[in-house]
Coordinates of C-alpha atoms and ligand atoms in Angstrom, one line a residue:
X188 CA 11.5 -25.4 10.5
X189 CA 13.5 -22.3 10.0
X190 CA 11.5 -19.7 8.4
X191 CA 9.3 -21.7 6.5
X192 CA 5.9 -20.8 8.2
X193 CA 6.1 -17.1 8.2
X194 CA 2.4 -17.1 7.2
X195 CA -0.6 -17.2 9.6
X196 CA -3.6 -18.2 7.6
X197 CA -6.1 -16.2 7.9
X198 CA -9.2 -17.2 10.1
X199 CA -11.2 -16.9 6.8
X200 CA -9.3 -19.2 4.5
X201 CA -10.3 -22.5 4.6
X202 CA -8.8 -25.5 6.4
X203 CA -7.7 -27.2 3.5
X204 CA -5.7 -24.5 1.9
X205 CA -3.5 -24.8 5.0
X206 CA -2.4 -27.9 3.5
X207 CA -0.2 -25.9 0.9
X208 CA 3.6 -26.7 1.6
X209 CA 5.6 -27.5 3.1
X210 CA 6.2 -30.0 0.4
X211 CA 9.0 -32.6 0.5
X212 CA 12.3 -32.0 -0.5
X213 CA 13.7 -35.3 -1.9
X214 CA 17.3 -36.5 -4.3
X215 CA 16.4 -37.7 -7.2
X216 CA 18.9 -39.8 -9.6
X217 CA 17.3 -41.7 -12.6
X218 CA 20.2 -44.0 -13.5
X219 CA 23.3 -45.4 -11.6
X220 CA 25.4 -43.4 -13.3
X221 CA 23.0 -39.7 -13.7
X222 CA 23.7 -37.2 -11.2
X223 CA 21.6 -36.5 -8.3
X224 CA 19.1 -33.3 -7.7
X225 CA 17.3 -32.3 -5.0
X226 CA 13.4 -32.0 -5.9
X227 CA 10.7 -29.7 -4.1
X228 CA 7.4 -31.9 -5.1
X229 CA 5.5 -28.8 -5.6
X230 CA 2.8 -31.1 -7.3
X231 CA 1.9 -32.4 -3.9
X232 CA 0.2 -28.9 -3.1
X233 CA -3.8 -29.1 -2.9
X234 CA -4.2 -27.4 -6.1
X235 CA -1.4 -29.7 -7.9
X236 CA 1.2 -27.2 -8.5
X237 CA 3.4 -24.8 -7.3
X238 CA 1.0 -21.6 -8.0
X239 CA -0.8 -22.7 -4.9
X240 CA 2.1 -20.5 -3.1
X241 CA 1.7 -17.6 -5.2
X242 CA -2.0 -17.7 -5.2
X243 CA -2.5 -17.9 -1.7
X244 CA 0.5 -15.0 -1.3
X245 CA -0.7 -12.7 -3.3
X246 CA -4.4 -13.2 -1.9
X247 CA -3.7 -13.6 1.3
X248 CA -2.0 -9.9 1.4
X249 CA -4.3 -8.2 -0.7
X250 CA -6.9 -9.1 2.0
X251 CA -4.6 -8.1 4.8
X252 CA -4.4 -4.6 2.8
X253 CA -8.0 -4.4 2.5
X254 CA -7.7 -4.3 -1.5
X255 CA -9.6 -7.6 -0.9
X256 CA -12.8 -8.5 1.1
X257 CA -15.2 -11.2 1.2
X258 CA -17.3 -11.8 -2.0
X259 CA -14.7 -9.3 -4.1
X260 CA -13.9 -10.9 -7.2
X261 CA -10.5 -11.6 -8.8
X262 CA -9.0 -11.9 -12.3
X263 CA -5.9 -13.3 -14.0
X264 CA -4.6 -13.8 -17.2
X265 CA -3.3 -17.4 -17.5
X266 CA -3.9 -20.1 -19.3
X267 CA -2.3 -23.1 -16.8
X268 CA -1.7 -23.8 -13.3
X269 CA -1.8 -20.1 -11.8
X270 CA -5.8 -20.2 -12.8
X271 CA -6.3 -23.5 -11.2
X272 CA -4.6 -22.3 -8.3
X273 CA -6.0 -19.1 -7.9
X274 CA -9.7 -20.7 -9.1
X275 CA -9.3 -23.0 -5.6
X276 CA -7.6 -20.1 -3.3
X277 CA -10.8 -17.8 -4.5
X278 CA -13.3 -20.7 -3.4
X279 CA -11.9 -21.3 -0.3
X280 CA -11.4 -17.8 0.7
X281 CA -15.7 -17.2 -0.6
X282 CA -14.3 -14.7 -4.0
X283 CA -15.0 -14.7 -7.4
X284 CA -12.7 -15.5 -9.6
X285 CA -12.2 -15.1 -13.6
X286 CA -9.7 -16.3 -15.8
X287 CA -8.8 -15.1 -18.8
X288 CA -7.5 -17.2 -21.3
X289 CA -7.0 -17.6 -25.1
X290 CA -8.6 -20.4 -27.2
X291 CA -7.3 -23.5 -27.2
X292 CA -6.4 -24.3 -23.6
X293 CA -6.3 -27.8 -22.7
X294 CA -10.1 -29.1 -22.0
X295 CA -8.0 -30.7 -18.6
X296 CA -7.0 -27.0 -17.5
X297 CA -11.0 -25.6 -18.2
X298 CA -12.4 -28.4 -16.6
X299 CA -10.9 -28.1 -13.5
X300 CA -11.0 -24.1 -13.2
X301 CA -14.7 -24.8 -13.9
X302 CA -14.9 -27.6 -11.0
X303 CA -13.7 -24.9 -8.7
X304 CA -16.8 -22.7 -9.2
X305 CA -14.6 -19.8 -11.4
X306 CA -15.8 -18.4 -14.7
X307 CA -13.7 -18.4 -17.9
X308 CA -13.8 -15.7 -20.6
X309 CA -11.5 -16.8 -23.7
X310 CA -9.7 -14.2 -26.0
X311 CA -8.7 -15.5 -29.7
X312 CA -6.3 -17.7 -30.4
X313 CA -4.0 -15.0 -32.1
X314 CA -4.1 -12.5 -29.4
X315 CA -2.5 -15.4 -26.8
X316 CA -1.3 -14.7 -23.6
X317 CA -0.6 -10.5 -24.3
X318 CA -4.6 -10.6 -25.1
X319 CA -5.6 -12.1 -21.9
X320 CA -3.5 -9.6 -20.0
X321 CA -4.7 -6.7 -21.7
X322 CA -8.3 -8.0 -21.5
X323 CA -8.2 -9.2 -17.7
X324 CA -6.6 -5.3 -17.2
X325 CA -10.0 -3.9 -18.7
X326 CA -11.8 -6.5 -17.1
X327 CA -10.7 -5.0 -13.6
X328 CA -11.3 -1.5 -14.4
X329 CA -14.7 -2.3 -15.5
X330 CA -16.2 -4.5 -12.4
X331 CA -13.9 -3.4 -9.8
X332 CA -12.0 -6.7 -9.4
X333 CA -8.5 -7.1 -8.5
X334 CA -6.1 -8.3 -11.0
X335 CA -3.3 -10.1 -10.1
X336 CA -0.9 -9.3 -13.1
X337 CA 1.2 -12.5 -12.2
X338 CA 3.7 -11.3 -14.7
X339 CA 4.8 -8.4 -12.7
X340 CA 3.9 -8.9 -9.3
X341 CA 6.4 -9.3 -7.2
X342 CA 4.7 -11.1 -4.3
X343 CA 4.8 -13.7 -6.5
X344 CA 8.8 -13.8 -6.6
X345 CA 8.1 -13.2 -2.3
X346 CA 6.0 -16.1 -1.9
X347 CA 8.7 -18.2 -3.7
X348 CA 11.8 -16.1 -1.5
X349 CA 9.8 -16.2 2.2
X350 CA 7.9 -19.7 1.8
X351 CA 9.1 -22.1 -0.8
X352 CA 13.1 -20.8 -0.2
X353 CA 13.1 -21.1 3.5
X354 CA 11.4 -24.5 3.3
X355 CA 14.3 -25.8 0.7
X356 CA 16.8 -24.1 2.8
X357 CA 16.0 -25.9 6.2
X358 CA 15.3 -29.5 4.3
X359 CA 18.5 -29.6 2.5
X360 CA 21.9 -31.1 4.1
X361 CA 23.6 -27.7 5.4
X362 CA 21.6 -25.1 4.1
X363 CA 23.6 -25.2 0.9
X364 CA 22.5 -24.7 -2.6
X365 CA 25.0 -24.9 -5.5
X366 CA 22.2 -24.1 -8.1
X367 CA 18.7 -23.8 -8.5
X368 CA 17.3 -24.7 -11.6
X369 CA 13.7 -23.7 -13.3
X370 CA 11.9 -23.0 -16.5
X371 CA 10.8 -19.8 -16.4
X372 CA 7.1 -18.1 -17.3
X373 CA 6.4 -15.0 -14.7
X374 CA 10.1 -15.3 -13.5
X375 CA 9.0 -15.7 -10.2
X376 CA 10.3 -19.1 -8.8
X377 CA 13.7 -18.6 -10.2
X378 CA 13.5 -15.2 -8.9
X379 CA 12.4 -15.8 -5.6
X380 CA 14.2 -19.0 -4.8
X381 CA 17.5 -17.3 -6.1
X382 CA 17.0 -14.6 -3.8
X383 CA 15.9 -16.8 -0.7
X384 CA 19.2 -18.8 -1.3
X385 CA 21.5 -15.8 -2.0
X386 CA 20.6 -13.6 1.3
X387 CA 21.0 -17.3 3.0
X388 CA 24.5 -16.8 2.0
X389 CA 24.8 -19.5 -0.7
X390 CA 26.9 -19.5 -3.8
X391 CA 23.9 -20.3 -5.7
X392 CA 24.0 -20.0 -9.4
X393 CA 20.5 -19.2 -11.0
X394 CA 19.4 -21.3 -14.2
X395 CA 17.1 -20.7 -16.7
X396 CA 15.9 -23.9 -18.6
X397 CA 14.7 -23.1 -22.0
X398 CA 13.0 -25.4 -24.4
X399 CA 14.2 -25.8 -27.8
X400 CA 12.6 -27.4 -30.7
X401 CA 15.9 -29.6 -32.0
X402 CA 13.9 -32.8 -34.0
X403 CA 10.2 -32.7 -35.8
X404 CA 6.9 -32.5 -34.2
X405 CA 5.2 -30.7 -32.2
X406 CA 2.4 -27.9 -32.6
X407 CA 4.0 -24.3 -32.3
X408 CA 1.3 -22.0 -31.9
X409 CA 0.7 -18.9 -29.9
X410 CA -1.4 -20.2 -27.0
X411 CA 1.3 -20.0 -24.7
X412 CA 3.3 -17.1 -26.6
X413 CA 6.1 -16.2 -28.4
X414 CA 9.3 -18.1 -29.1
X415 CA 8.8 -21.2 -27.0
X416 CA 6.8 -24.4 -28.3
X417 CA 3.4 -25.4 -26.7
X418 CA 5.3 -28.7 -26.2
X419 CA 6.4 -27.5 -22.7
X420 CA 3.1 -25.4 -21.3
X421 CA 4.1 -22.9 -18.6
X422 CA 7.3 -22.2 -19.7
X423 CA 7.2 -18.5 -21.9
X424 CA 9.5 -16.2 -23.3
X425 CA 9.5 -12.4 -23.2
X426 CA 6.6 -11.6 -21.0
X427 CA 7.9 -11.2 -17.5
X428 CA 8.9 -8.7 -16.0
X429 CA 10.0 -10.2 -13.1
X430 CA 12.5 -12.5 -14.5
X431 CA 15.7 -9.8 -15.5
X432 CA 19.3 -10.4 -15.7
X433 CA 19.2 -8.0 -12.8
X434 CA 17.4 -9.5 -10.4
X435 CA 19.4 -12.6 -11.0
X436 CA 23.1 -11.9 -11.3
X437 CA 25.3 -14.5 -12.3
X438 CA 22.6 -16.0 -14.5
X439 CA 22.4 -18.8 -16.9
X440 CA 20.2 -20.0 -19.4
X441 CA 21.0 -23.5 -20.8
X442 CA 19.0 -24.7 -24.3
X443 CA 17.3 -28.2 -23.4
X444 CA 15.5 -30.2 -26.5
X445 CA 12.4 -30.4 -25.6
X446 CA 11.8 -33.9 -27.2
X447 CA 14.2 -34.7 -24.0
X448 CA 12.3 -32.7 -21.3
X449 CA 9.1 -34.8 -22.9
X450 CA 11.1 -38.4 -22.3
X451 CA 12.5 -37.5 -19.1
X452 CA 8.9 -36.2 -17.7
X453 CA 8.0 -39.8 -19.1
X454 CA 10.9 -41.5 -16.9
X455 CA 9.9 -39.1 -13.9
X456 CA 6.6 -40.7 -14.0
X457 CA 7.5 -44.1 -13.9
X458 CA 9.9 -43.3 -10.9
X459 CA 6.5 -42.3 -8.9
X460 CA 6.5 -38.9 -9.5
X461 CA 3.6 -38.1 -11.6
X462 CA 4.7 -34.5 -12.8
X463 CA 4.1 -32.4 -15.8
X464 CA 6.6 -31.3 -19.1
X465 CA 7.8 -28.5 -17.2
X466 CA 9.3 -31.1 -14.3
X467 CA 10.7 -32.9 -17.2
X468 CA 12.2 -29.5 -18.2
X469 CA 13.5 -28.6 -15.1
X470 CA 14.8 -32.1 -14.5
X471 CA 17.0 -31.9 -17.7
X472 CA 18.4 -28.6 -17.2
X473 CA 19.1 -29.4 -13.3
X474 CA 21.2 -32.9 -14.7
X475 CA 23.1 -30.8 -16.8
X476 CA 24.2 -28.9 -14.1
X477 CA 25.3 -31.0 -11.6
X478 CA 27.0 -33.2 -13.8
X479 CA 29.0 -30.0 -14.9
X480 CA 29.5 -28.7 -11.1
X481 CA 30.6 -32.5 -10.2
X482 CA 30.1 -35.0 -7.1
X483 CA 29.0 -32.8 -3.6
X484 CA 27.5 -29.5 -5.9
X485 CA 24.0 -29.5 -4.3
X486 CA 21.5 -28.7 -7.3
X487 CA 17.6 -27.8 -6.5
X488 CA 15.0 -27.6 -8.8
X489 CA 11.0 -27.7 -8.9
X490 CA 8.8 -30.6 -9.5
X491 CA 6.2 -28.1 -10.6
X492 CA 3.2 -29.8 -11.9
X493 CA 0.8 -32.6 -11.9
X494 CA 0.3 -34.6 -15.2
X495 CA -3.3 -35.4 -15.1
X496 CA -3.8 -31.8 -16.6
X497 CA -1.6 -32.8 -19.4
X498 CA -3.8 -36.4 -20.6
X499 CA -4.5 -34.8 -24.2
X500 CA -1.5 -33.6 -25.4
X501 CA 1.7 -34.9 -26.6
X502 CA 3.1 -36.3 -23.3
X503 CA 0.5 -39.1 -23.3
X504 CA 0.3 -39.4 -27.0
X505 CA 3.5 -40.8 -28.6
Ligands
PMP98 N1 5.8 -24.9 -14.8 C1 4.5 -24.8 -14.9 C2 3.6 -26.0 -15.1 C3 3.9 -23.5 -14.9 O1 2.6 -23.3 -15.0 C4 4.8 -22.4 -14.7 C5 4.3 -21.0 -14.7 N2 3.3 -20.6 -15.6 C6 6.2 -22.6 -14.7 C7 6.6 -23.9 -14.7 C8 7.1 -21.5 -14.6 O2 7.2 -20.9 -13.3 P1 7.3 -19.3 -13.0 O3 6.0 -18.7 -13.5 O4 7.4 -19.2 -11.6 O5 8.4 -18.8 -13.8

């Protein structure tokens, strides 16, 4: 498999984290008549999301560097799956880890970082995710830990270019992507994958899936930030840096209702694939596409999530 196991775990990591990836790569088409996309089941990591890449990435090099050793603690500002992920990578590789986030978080989300053995210190409500940053920053100073700064880090964007990209890239039929397709919150699968297919030498046109509040309902608060509604958890607007119009030329981002990314993650589920509203999201957005590019345009997107985390909110509630 191509490139796709450029990483030698580290004799200290634990054998179960060498589960993460390479996850399947699979067309999926709801209807007769919808258009078909290639999924990467990124739930199916140990962790139950994608951030399992990034988490191990960004640890795993830290500790080659020696800005990590055994019993060092790390923090991160997040208030979904990257904290999961990196509670679980920290356990297994015997470090501390904090998470930062603001009030309000799913009890799903805190349960699990708990389970894991991390600690949790929540900022107010108001101050959302810019809060958390700003406090796991002074957090770091204070007790020497690392911070990951998700946001901005751009082995996050590698992890996604030199793992999850080369794994897509020797699974799909000819080693041709069309477009790949992804809500964004740190920028850095859209990034990375974009990248991983461009230097492949695909024509690969990067899409940014927003959600957009077009009917009623729904709670907008700032838990998860800014513009976009809580209604689609992971997805953020405005705070990465990662994620420019740069580092992805050609770039599109297509408006998806999220009232529709909540009813196809609904359908996705009773297909047997039991993902979060972001998959929905993503699922949406990636239809769109490939009805537009026509028959034999290959389309990849990210099944990003689990759902269990999501069993109080809206998704299981209408
Ligand atoms: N879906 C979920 C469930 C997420 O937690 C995130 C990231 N917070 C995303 C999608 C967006 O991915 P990225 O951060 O790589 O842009």
């Amino acid at each position: 498999m191509s490139n796709a196991v450029v990483f030698n775990p580290l004799p200290q990591l634990g054998r179960f984290l060498n589960l993460c990836g390479p996850t399947p790569l699979v067309p999926v088409q709801l209807t007769r008549d919808a258009p078909l996309v290639w999924c990467k089941l990124e739930f199916l990591n140990p962790s139950g999301s994608t951030k399992d890449r990034i988490a191990r990435y960004m640890l795993e090099k830290a500790w080659r560097t020696g800005e990590l050793c055994e019993g060092g603690t790390v923090v991160e500002a997040s208030s979904g799956s990257t904290s999961i992920a990196l509670a679980l990578t920290c356990a297994q590789m015997g470090l501390r880890f904090v998470a930062v986030m603001p009030e309000g978080v799913s009890q799903e989300r805190v349960l699990m970082i708990r389970a894991y053995g991390a600690e949790i210190i929540l900022v107010s409500r108001e101050s959302s995710i810019r809060g958390a940053i700003d406090t796991a920053e002074r957090y770091a100073k204070q007790h020497g830990a690392l911070h990951t700064r998700q946001f901005e880090n751009p082995d996050n964007a590698e992890a996604h270019r030199l793992w999850t990209g080369q794994e897509i890239l020797s699974q799909i039929p000819h080693g041709m992507v069309h477009a790949v397709v992804s809500g964004v919150g740190t920028g850095g699968t859209i990034v990375g994958l974009h990248h991983a297919f461009a230097q492949a030498g695909c024509p690969t046109i990067p899409v940014a899936a927003r959600p957009v509040r077009i009917g009623g309902g729904g709670a907008h608060t700032e838990i998860e930030c800014c513009s976009f509604s809580t209604r689609v958890p992971g997805v953020v607007d405005g705070i990465s840096k990662l994620y420019t119009h740069a580092a992805l030329p050609g770039l599109r981002e297509l408006d998806i209702d999220e009232e529709a990314a909540l009813q196809t993650t609904r359908a996705l589920i009773r297909k047997g694939f039991p993902v979060g509203p972001s998959t929905g999201l993503n699922f949406c957005a990636a239809e769109q596409i490939a009805r537009e590019l026509g028959a034999g345009a290959q389309v990849v997107t990210v099944f990003a999530d689990r759902m269990e985390r999501y069993f109080s909110t809206e998704l299981f509630s209408h």
